[in-house]
PDB file of C-alpha atoms in Angstrom:
ATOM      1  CA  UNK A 180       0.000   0.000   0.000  1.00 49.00           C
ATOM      2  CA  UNK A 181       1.586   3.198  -1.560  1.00 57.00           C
ATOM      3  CA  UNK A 182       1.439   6.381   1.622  1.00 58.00           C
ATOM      4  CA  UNK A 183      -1.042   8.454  -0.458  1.00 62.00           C
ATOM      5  CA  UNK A 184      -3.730   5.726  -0.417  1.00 67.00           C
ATOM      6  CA  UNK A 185      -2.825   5.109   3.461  1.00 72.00           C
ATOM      7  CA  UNK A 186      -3.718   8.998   3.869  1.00 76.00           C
ATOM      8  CA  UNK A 187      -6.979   9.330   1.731  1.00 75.00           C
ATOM      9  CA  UNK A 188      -8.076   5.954   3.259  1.00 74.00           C
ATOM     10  CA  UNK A 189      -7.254   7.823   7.419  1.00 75.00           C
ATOM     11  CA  UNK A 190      -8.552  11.247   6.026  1.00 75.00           C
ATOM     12  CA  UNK A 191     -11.947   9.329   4.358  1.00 75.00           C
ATOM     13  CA  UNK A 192     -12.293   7.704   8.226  1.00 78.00           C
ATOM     14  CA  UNK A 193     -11.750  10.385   9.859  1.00 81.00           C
ATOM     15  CA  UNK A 194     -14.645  12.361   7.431  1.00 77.00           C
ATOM     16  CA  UNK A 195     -16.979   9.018   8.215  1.00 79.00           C
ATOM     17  CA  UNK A 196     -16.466   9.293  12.085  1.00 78.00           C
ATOM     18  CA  UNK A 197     -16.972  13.066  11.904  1.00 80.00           C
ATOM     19  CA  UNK A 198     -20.044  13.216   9.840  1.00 79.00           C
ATOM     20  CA  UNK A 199     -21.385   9.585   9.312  1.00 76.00           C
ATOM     21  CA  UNK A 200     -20.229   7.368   5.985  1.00 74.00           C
ATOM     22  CA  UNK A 201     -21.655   8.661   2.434  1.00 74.00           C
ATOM     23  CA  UNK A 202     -25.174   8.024   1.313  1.00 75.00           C
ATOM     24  CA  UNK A 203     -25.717   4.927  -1.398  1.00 79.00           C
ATOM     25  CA  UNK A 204     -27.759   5.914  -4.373  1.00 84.00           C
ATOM     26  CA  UNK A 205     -30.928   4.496  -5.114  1.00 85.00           C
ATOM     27  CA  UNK A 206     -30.924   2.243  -7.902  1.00 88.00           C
ATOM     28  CA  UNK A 207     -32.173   2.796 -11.399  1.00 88.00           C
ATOM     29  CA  UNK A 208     -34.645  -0.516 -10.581  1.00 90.00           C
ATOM     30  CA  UNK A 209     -35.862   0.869  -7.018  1.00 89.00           C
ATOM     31  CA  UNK A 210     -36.352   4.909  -8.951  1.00 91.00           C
ATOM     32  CA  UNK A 211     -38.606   2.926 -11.348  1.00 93.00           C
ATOM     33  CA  UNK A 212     -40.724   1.704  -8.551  1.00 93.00           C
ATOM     34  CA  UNK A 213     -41.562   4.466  -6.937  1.00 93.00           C
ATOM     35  CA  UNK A 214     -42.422   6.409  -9.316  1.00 94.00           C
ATOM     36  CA  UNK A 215     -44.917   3.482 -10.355  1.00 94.00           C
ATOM     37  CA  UNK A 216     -46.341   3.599  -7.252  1.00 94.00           C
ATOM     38  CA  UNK A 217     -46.585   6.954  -6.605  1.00 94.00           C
ATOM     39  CA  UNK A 218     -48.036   7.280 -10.238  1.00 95.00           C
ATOM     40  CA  UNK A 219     -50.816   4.354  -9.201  1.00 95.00           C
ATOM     41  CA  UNK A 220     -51.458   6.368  -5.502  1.00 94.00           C
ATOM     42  CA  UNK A 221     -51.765   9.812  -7.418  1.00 94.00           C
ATOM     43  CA  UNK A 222     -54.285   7.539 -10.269  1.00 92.00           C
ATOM     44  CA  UNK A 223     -56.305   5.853  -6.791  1.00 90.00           C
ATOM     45  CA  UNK A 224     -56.826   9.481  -4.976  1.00 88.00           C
ATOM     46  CA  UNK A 225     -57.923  11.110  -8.488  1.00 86.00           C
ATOM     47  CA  UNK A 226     -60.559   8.394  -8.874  1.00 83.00           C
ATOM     48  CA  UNK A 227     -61.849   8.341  -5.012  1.00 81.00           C
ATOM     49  CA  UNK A 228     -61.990  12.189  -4.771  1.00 78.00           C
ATOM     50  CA  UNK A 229     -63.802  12.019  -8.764  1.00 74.00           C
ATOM     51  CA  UNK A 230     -66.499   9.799  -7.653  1.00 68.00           C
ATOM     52  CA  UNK A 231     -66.376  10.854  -3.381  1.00 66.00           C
ATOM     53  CA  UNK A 232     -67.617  14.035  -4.893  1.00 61.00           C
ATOM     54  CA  UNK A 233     -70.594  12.640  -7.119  1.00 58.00           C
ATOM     55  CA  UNK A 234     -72.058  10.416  -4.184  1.00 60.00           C
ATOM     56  CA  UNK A 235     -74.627  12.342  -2.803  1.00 65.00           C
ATOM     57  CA  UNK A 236     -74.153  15.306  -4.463  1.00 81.00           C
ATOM     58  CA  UNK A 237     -77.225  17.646  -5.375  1.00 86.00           C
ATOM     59  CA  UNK A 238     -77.129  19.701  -9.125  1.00 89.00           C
ATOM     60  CA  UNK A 239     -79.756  20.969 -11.128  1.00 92.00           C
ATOM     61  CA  UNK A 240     -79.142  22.327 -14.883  1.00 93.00           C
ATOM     62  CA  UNK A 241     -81.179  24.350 -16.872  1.00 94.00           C
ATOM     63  CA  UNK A 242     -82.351  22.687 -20.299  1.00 94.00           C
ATOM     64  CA  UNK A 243     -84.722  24.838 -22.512  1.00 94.00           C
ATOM     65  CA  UNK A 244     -88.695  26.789 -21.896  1.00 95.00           C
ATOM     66  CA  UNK A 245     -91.341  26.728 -24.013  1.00 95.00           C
ATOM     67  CA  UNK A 246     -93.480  30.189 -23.565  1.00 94.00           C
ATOM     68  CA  UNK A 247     -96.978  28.939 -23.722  1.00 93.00           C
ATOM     69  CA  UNK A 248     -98.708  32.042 -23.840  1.00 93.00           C
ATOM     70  CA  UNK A 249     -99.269  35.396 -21.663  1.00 93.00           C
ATOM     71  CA  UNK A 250    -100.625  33.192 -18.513  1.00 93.00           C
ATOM     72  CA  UNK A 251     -98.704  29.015 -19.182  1.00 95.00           C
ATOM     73  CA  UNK A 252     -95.439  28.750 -20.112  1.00 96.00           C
ATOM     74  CA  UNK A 253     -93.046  25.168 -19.367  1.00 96.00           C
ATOM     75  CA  UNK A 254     -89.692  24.611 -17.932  1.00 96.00           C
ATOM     76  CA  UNK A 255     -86.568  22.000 -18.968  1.00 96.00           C
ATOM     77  CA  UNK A 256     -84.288  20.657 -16.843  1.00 96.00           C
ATOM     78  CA  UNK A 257     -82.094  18.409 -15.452  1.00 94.00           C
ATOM     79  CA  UNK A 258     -81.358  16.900 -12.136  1.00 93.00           C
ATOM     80  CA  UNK A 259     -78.709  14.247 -10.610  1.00 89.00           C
ATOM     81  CA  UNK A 260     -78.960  13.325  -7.475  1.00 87.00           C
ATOM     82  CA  UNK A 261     -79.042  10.071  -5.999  1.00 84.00           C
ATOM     83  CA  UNK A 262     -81.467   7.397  -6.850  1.00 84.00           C
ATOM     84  CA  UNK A 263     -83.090   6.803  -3.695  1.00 86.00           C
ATOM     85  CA  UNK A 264     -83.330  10.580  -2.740  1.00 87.00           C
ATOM     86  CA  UNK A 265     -86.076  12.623  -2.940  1.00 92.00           C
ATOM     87  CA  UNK A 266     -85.675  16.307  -3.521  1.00 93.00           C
ATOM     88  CA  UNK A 267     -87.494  19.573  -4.355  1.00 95.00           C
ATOM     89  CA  UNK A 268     -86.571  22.222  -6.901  1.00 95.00           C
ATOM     90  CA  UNK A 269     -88.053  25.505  -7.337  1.00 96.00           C
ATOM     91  CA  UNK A 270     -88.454  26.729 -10.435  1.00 96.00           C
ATOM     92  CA  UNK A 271     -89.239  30.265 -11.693  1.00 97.00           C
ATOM     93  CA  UNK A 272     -90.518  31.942 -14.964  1.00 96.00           C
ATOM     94  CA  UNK A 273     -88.833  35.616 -15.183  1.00 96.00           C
ATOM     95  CA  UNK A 274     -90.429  38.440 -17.604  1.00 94.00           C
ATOM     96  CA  UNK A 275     -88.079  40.992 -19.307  1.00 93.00           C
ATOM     97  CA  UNK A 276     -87.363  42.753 -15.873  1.00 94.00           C
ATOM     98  CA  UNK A 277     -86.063  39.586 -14.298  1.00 92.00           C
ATOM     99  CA  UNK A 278     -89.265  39.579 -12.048  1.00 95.00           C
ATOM    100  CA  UNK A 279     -91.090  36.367 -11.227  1.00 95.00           C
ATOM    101  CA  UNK A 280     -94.383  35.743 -12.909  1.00 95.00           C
ATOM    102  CA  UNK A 281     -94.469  32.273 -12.317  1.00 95.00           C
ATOM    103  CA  UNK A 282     -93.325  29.770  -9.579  1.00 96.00           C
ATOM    104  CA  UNK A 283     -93.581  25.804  -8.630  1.00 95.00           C
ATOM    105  CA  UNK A 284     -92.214  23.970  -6.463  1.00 96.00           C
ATOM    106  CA  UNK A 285     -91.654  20.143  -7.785  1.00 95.00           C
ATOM    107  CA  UNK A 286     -91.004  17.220  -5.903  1.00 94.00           C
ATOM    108  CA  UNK A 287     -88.857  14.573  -7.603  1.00 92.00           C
ATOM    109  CA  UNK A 288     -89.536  10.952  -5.756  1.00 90.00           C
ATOM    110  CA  UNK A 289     -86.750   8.301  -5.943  1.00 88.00           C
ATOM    111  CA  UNK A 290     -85.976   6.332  -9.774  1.00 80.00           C
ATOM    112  CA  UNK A 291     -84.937   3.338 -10.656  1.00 79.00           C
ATOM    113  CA  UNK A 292     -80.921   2.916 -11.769  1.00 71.00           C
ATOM    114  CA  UNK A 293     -77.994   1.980 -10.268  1.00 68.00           C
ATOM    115  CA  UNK A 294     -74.631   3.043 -12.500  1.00 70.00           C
ATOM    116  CA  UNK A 295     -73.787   6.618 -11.891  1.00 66.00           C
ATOM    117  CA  UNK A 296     -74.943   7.682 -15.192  1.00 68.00           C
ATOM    118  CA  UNK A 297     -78.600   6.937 -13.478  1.00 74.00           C
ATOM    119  CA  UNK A 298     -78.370   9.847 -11.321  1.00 82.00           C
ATOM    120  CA  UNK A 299     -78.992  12.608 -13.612  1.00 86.00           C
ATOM    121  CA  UNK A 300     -82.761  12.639 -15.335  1.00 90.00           C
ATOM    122  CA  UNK A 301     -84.763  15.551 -17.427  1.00 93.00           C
ATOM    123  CA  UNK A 302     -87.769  16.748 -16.344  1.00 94.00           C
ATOM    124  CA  UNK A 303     -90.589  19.320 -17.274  1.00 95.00           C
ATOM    125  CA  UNK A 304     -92.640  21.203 -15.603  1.00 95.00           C
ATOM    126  CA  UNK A 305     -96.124  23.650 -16.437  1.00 95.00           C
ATOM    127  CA  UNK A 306     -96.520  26.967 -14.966  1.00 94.00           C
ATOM    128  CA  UNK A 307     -99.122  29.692 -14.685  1.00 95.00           C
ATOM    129  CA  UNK A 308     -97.781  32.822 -15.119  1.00 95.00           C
ATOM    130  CA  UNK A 309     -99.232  36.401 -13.897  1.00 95.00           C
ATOM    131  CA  UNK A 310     -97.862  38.005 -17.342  1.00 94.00           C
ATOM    132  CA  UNK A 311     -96.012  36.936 -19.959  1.00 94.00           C
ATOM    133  CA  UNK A 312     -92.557  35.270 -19.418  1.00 94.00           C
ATOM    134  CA  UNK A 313     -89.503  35.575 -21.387  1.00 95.00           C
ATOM    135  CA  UNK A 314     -87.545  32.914 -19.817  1.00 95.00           C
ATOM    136  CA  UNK A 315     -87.979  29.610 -17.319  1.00 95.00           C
ATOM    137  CA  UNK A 316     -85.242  28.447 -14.920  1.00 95.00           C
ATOM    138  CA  UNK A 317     -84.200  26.608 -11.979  1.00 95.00           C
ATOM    139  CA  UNK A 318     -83.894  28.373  -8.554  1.00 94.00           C
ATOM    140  CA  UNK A 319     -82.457  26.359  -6.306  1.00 93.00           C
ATOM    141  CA  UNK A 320     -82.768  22.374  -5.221  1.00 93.00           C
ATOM    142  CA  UNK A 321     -82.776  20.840  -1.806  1.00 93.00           C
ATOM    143  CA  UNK A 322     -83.073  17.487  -0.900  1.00 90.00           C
ATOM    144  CA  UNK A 323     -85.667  16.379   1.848  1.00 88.00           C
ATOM    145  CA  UNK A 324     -84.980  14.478   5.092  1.00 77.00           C
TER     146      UNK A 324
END
């Protein structure tokens, strides 16, 4: 043994006992890995938190009106909630002023289905009207106890 290896290999134990021995990479193999299963963790909480957030959630969507005449006119819309649920939506008919000439409130009773594509169904709806309307929507939804 030659003295210049005798004093890197007593200076590289001295550096070991004075701040611990050097850190082994990860392999290539092992890198691979992780990142596979951190890819398939990041792929599991997009999917839970995706459909976590469509169970028993409440939407309505406005569709389309039909103005009847000065006193009828008829709402379109949509509403997913879940099948077993029963919920109420209130639905207005507005005239040019965005006041309310018309009101209803519907009850929608539970429906058959079972996929989450089951959840959302149209509906319509016939109002009397205090004028004439110039457009039909959706207030507000609320499910009942």
């Amino acid at each position: 043994m030659t003295e210049s290896s005798t004093t890197d290999a007593a200076a590289s134990t001295e550096l070991e006992s004075r701040y611990g021995a050097p850190r082994r990479s990860v392999s290539a193999k092992s890198q691979r890995w992780m990142i596979l299963g951190a890819l398939v963790l990041a792929f599991g909480a997009i999917v839970y938190f995706t459909l976590g957030n469509a169970v028993g959630q409440l939407t309505h969507n406005d569709v389309g009106y039909t103005i009847t005449s000065d006193t009828e006119a008829s709402v379109d819309f949509e509403v997913s909630k879940d099948q077993d649920a029963t919920v109420q939506c209130m639905i207005h008919v507005l005239d040019n002023s965005y006041a309310v000439v018309g009101a209803r409130v519907v009850t929608i009773g539970p429906h058959e289905g079972s996929s989450p594509g089951d959840r959302s169904e149209y509906y319509r709806t016939d109002l009397r009207t205090e004028s004439r309307g110039v457009t039909g929507v959706v207030d507000s939804c609320w499910q009942l106890e």
